[in-house]
CSV table of C-alpha atoms in Angstrom, one decimal:
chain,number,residue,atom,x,y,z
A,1,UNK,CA,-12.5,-2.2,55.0
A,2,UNK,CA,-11.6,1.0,53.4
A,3,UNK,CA,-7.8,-0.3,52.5
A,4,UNK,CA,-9.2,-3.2,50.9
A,5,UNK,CA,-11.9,-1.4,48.9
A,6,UNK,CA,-8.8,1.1,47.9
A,7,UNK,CA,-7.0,-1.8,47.3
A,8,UNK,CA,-9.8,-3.5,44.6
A,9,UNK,CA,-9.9,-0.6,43.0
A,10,UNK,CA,-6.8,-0.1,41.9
A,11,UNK,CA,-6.2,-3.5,41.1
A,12,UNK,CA,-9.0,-2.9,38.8
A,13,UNK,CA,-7.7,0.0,37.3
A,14,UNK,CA,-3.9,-1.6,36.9
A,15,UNK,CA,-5.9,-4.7,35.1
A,16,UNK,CA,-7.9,-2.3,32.9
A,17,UNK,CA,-4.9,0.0,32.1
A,18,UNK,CA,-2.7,-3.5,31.5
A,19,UNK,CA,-5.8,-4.7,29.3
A,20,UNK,CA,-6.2,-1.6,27.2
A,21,UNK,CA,-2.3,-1.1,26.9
A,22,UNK,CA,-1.9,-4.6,24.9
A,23,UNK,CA,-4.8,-4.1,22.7
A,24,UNK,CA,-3.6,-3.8,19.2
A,25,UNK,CA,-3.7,0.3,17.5
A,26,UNK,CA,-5.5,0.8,13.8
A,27,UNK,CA,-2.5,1.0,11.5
A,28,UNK,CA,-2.2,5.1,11.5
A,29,UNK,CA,-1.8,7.1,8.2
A,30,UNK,CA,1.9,7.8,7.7
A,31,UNK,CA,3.0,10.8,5.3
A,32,UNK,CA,3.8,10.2,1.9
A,33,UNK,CA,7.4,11.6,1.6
A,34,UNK,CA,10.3,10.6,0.0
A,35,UNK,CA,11.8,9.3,2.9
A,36,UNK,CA,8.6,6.9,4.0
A,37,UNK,CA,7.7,5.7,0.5
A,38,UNK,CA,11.4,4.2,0.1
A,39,UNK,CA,11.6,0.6,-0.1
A,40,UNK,CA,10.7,-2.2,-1.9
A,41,UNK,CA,6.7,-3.2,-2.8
A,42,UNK,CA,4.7,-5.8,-4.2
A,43,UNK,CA,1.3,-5.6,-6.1
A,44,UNK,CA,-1.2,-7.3,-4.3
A,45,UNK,CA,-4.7,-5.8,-5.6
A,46,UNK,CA,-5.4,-4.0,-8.5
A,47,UNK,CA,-9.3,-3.2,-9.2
A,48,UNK,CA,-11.3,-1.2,-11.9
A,49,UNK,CA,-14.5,0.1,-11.7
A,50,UNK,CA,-15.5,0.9,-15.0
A,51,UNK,CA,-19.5,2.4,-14.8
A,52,UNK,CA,-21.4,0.2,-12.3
A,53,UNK,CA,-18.9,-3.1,-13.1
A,54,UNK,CA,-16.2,-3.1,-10.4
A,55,UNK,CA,-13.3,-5.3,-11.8
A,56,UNK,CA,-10.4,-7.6,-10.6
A,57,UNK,CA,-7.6,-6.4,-12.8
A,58,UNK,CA,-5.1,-8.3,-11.2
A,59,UNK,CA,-6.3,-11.4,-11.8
A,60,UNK,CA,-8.2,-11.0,-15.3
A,61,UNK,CA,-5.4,-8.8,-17.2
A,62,UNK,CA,-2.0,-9.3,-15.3
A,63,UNK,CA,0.0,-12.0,-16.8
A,64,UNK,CA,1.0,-14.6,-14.0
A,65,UNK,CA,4.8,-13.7,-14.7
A,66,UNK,CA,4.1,-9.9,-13.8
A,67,UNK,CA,1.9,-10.8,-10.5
A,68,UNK,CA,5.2,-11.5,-8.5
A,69,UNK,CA,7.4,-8.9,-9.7
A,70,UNK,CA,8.9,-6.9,-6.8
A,71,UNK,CA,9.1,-2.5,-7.4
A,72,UNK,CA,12.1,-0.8,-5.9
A,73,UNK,CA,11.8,2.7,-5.0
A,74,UNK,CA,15.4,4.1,-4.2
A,75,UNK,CA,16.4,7.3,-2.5
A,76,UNK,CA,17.7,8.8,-5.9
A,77,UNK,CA,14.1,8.3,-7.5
A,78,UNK,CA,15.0,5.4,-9.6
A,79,UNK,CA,12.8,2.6,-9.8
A,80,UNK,CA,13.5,-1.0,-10.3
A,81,UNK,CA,11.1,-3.4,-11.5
A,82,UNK,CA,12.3,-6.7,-10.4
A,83,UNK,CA,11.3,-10.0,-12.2
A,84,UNK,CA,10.9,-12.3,-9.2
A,85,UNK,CA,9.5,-16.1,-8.8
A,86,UNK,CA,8.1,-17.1,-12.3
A,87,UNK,CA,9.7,-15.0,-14.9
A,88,UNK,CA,8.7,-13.1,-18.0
A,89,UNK,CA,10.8,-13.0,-21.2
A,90,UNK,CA,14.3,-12.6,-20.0
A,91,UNK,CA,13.5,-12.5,-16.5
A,92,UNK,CA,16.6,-9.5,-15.7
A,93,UNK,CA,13.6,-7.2,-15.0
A,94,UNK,CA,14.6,-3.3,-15.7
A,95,UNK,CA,15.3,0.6,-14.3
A,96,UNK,CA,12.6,3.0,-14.5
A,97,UNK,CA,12.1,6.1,-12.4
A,98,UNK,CA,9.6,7.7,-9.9
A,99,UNK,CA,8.3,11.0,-8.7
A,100,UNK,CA,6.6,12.6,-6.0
A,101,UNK,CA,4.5,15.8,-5.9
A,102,UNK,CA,2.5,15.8,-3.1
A,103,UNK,CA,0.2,13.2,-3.0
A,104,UNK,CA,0.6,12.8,-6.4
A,105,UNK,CA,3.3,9.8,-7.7
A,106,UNK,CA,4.2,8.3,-11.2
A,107,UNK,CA,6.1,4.8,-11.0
A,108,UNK,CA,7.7,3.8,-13.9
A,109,UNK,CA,5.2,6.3,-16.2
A,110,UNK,CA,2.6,5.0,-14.4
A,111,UNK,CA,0.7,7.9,-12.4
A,112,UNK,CA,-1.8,8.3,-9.9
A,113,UNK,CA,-2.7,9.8,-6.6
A,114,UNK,CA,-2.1,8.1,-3.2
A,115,UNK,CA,-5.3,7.8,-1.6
A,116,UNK,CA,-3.7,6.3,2.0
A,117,UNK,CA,-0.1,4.9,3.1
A,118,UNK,CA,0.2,3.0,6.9
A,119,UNK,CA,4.0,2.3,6.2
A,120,UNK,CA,2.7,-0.9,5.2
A,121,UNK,CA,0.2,-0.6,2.4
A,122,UNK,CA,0.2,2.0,-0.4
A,123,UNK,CA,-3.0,2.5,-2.2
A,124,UNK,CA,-2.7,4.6,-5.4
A,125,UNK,CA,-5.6,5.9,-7.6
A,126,UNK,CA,-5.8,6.9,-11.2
A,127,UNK,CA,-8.8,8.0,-13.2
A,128,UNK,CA,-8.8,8.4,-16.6
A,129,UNK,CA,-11.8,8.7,-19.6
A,130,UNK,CA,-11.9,7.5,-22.5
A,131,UNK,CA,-15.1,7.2,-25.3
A,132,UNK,CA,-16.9,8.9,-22.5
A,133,UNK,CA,-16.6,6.6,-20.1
A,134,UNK,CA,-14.8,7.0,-16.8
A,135,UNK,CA,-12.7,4.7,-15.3
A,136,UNK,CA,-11.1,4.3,-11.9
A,137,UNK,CA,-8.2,2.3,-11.2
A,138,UNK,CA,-6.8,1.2,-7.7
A,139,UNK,CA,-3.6,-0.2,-7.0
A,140,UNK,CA,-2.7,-1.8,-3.7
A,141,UNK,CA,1.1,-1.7,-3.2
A,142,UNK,CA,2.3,-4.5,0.2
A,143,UNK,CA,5.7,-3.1,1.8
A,144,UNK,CA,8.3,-5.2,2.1
């Protein structure tokens, strides 16, 4: 009786240990360096809030040609902005450049801090006044 109640147990255990082992881990914080932030992104979110007004930038203000485009961030901290799917003007796209200081990165003149980074998503924020009135911005960058 004793082997078999040793026995249970552990099968217990192994099915609990085998259980918890597959279940899928939050997506961690990664460091923003150089070396993680490489790579090439698309914008899929890009909000305001403006006051109490919280509002859908990408969407309302992004021209359809722009909500495809593709940014490249290379090793030597040149940026290209690639003009993918439906294309604006010319369509060739262009070569800008970014920067990292900390948590602090401009793309393309475009600067803001990065409020989290999985390896997978980049969120940046920017504030800024103007008249006053304070404004927020978020960008949400997917990895590609």
């Amino acid at each position: 009786m004793k082997k078999t109640s040793i026995r249970l147990v552990l099968a217990i255990a192994f099915s609990a240990m085998l259980f918890t082992a597959c279940k899928k881990d939050k997506d961690e914080a990664v460091a923003a360096s150089k070396e993680n932030l490489i790579g090439s992104y698309k914008l899929t979110e890009a909000r305001a809030k403006v006051l109490t007004q919280d509002l859908d930038v990408l969407d309302t203000y992004v021209e359809a040609c722009q909500k495809d485009d593709v940014y490249v961030l290379n090793a030597d901290f040149t940026a290209k902005i690639k003009d993918e799917g439906t294309k604006c003007g010319n369509g060739e796209g262009y070569t800008s450049s970014w920067e990292l200081d900390g948590n602090y990165i401009d793309i393309d003149g475009y600067s803001g801090n990065i409020k989290s980074f999985d390896g997978k998503t980049l969120v940046i924020e920017a504030s800024g006044t103007q008249s006053g009135i304070t404004a927020t911005l978020t960008f949400k960058f997917a990895k590609q």
